[in-house]
The first five atom37 places (N, CA, C, CB, O) and aatype in JSON, in Angstrom:
{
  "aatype": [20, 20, 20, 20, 20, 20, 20, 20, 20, 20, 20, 20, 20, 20, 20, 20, 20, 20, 20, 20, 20, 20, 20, 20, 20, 20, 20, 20, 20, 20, 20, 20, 20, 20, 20, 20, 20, 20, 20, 20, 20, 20, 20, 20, 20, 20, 20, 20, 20, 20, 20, 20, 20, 20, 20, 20, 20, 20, 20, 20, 20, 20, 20, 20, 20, 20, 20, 20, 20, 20, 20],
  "atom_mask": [
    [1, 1, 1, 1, 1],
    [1, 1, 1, 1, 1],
    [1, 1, 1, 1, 1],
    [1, 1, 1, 1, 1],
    [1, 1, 1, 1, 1],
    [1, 1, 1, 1, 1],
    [1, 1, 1, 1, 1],
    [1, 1, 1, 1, 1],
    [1, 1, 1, 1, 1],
    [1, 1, 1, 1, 1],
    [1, 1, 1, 1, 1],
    [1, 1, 1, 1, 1],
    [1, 1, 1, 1, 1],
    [1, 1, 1, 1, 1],
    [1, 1, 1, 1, 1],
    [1, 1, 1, 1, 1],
    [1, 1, 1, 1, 1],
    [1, 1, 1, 1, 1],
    [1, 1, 1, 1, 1],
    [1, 1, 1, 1, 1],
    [1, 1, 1, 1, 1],
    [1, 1, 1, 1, 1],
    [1, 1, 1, 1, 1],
    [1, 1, 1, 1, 1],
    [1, 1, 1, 1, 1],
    [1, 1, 1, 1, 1],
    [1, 1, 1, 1, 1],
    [1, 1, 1, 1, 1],
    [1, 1, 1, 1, 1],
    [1, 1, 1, 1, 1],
    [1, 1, 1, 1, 1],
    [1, 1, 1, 1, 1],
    [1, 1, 1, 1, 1],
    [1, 1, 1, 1, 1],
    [1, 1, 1, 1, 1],
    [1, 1, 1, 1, 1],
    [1, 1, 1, 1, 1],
    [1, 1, 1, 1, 1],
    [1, 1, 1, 1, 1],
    [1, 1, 1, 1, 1],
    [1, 1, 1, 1, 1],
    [1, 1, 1, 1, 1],
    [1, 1, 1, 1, 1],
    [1, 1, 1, 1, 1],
    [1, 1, 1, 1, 1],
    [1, 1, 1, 1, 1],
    [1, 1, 1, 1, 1],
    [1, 1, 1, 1, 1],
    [1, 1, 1, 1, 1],
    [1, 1, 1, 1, 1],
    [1, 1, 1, 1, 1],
    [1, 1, 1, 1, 1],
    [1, 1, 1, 1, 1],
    [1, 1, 1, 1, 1],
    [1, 1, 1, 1, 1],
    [1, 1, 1, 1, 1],
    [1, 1, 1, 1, 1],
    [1, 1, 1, 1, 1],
    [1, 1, 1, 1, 1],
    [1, 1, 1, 1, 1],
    [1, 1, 1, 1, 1],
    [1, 1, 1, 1, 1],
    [1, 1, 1, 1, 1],
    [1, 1, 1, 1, 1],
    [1, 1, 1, 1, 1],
    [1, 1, 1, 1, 1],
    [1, 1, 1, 1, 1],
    [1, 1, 1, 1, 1],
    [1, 1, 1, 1, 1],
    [1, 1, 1, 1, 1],
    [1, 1, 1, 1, 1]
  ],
  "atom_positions": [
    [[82.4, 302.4, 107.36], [83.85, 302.31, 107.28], [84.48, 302.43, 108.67], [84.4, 303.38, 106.35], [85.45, 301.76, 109.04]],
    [[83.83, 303.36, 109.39], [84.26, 303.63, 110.58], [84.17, 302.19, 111.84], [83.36, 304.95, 110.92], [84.8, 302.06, 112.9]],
    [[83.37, 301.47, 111.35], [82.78, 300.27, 112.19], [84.0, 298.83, 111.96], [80.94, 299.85, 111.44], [84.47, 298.04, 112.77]],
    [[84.19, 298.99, 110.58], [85.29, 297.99, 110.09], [86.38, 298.84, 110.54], [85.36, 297.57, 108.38], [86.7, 297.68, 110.83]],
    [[87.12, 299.5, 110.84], [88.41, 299.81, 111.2], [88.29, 299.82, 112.7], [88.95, 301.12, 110.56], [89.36, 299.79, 113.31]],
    [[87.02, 299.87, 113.51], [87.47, 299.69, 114.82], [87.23, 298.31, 115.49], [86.86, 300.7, 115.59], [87.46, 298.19, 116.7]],
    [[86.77, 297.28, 114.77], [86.84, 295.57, 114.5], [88.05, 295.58, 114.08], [85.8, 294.76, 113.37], [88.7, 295.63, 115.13]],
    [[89.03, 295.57, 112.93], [90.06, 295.58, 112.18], [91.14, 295.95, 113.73], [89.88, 296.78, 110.7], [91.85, 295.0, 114.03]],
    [[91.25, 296.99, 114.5], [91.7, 297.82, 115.3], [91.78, 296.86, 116.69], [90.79, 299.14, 115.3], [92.82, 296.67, 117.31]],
    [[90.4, 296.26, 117.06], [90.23, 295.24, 117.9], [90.55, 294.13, 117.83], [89.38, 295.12, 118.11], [91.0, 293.54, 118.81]],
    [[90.43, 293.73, 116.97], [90.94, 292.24, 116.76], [92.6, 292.42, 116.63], [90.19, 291.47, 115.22], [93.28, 291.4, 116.66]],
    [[93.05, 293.34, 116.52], [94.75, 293.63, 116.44], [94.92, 293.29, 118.0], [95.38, 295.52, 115.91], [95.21, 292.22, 118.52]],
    [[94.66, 294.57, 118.58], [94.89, 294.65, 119.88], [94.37, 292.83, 120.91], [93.88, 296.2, 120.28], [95.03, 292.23, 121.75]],
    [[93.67, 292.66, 120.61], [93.5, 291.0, 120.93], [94.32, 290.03, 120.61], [92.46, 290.47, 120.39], [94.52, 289.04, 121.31]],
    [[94.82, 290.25, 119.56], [95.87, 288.99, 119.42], [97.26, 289.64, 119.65], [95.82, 288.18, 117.78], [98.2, 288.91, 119.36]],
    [[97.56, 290.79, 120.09], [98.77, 291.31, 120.65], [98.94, 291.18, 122.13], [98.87, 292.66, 120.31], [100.01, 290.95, 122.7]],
    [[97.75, 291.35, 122.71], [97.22, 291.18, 124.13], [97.58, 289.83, 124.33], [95.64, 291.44, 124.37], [98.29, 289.65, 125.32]],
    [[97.21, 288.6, 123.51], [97.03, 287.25, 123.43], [98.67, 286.77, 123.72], [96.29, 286.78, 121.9], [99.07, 286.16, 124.71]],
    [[99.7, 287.35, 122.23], [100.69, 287.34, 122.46], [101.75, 287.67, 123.2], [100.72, 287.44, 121.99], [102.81, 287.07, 123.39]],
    [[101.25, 288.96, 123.69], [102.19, 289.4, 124.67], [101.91, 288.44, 126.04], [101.97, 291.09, 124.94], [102.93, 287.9, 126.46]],
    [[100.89, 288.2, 126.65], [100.52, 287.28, 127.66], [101.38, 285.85, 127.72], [99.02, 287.02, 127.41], [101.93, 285.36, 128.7]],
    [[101.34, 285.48, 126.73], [102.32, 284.19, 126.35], [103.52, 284.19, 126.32], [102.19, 283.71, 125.25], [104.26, 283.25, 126.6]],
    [[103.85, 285.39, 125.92], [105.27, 285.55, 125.69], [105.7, 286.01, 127.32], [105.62, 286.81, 124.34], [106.83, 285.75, 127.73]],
    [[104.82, 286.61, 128.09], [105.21, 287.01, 129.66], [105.41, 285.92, 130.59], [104.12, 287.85, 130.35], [106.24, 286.11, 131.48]],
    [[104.72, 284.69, 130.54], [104.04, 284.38, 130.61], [104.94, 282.88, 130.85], [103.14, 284.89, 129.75], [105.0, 282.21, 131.88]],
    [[105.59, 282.64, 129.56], [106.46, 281.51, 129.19], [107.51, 281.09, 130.41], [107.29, 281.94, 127.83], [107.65, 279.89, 130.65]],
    [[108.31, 282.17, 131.26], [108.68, 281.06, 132.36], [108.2, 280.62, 133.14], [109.36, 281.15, 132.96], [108.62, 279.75, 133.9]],
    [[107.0, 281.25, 133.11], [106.63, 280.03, 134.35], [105.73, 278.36, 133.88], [105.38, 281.0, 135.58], [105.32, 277.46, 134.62]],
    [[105.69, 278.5, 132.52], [105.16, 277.61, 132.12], [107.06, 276.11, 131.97], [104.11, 278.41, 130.53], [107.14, 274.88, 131.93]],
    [[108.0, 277.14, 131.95], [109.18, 276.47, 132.23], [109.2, 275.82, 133.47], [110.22, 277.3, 132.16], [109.32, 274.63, 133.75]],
    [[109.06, 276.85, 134.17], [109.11, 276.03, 136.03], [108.34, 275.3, 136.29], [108.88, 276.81, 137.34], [108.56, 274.3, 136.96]],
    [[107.08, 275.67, 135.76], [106.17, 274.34, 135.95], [106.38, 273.21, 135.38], [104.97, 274.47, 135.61], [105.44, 272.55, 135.84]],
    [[106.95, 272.5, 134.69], [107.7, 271.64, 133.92], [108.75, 271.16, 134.86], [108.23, 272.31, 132.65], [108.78, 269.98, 135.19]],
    [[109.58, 271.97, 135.3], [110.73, 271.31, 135.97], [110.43, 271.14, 137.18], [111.95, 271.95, 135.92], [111.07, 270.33, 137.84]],
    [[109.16, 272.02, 137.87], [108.56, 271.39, 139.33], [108.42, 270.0, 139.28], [107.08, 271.92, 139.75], [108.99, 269.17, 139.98]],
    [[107.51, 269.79, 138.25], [106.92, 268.53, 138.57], [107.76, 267.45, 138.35], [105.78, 268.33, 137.89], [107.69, 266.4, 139.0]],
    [[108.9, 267.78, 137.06], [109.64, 266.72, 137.11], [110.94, 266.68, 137.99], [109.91, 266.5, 135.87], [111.77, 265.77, 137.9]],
    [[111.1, 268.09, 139.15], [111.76, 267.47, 140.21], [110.87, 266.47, 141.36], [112.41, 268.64, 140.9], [111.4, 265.61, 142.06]],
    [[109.35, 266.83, 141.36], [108.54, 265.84, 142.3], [108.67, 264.69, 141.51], [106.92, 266.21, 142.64], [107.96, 263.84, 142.03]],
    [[109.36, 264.13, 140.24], [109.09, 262.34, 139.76], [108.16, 262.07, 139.0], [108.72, 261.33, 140.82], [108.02, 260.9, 138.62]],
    [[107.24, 263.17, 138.56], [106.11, 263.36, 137.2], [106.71, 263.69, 135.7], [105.05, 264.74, 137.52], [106.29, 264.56, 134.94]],
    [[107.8, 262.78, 135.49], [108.26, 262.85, 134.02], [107.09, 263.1, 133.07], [108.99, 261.48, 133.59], [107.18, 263.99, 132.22]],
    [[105.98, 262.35, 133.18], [105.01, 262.49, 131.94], [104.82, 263.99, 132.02], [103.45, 261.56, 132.03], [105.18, 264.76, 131.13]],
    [[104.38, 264.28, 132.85], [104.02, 265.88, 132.53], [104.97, 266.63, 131.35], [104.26, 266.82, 134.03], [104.53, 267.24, 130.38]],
    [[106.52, 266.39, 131.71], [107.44, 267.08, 130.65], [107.56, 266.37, 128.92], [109.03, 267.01, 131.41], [107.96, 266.94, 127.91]],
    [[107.09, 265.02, 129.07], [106.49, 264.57, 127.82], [105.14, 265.1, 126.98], [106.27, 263.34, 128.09], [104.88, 265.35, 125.8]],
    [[104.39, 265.12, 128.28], [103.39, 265.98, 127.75], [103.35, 267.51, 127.57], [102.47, 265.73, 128.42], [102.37, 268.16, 127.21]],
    [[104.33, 267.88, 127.82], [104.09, 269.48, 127.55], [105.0, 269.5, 126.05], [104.85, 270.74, 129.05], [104.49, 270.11, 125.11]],
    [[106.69, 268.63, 125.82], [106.99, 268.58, 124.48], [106.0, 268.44, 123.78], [107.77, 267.73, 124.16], [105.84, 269.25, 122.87]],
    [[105.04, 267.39, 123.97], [104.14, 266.97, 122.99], [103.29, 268.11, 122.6], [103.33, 265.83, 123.46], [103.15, 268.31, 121.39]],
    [[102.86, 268.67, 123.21], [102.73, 270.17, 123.06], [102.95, 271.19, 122.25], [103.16, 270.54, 123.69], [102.44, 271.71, 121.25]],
    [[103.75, 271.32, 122.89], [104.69, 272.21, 121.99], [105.07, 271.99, 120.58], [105.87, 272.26, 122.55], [104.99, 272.59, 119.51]],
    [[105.36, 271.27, 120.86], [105.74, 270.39, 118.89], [104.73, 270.6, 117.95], [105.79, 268.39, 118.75], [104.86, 270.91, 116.77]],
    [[103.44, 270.37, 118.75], [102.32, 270.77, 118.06], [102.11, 272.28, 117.41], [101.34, 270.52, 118.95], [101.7, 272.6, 116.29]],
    [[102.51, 273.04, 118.45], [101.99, 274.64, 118.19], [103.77, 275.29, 118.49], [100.37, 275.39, 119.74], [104.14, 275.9, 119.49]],
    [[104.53, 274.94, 117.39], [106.03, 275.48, 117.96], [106.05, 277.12, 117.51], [107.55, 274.5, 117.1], [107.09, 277.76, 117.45]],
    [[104.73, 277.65, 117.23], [105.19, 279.1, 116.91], [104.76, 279.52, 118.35], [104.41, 280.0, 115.47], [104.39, 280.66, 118.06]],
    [[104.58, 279.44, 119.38], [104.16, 279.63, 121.05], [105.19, 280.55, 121.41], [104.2, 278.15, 122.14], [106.19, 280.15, 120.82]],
    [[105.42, 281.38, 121.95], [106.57, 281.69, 122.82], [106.86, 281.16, 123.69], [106.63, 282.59, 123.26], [108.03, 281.31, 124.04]],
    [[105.99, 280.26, 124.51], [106.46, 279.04, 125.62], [106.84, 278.12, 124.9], [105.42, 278.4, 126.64], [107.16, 277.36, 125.81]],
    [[107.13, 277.37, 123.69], [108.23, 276.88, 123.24], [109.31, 276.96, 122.47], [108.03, 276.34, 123.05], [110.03, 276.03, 122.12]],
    [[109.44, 278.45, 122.12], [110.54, 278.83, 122.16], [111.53, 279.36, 123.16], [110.41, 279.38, 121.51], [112.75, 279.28, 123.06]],
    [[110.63, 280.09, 124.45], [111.52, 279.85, 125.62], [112.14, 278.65, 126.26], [110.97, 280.29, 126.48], [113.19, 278.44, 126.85]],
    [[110.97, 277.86, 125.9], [111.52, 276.45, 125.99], [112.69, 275.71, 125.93], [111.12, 275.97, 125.35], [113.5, 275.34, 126.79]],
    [[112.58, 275.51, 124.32], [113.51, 275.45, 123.73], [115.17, 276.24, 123.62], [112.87, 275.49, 122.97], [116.23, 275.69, 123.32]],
    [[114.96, 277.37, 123.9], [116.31, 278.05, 124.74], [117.05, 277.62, 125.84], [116.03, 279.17, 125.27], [118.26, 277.38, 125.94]],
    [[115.86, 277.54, 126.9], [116.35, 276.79, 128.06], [116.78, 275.68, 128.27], [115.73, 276.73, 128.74], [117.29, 275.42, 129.36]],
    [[116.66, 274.59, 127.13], [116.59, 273.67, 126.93], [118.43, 273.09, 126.49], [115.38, 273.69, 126.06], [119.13, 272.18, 126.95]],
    [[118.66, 274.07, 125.48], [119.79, 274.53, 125.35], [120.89, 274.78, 125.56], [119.77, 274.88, 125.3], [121.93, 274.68, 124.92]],
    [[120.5, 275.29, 126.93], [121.46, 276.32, 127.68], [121.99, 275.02, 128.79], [120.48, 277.99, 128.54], [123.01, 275.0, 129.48]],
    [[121.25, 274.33, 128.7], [121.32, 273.29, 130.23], [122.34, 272.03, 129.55], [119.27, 272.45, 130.89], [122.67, 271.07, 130.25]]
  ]
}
């Protein structure tokens, strides 16, 4: 019992670790987006929507999408 609650315990802490990282994490995955499409690499910002759309529970596209917003 003791073996399953500290797996159960670990695997928590891993996908909180996971999440919190992403969620820290998310502006700069913004700036990198608008770097490239101030250097004239539009696809990149197609390809990162495309992205995102895919996996919209991310916190980099919901920061995204805020910023997105706001502008």
């Amino acid at each position: 019992m003791a073996k399953f609650l500290f797996y159960i315990s670990l695997t928590y802490f891993i996908c909180f670790y996971i999440y919190f990282t992403l969620y820290s994490y998310s502006v700069l995955w913004f700036l990198y987006v608008k770097f490239f499409k101030w250097l004239g690499f539009a696809y990149f910002e197609k390809d990162f929507i495309k992205t995102i759309k895919k996996h919209n529970l991310f916190a980099i596209s919901i920061f995204y999408y805020e910023k997105q917003k706001k502008e």
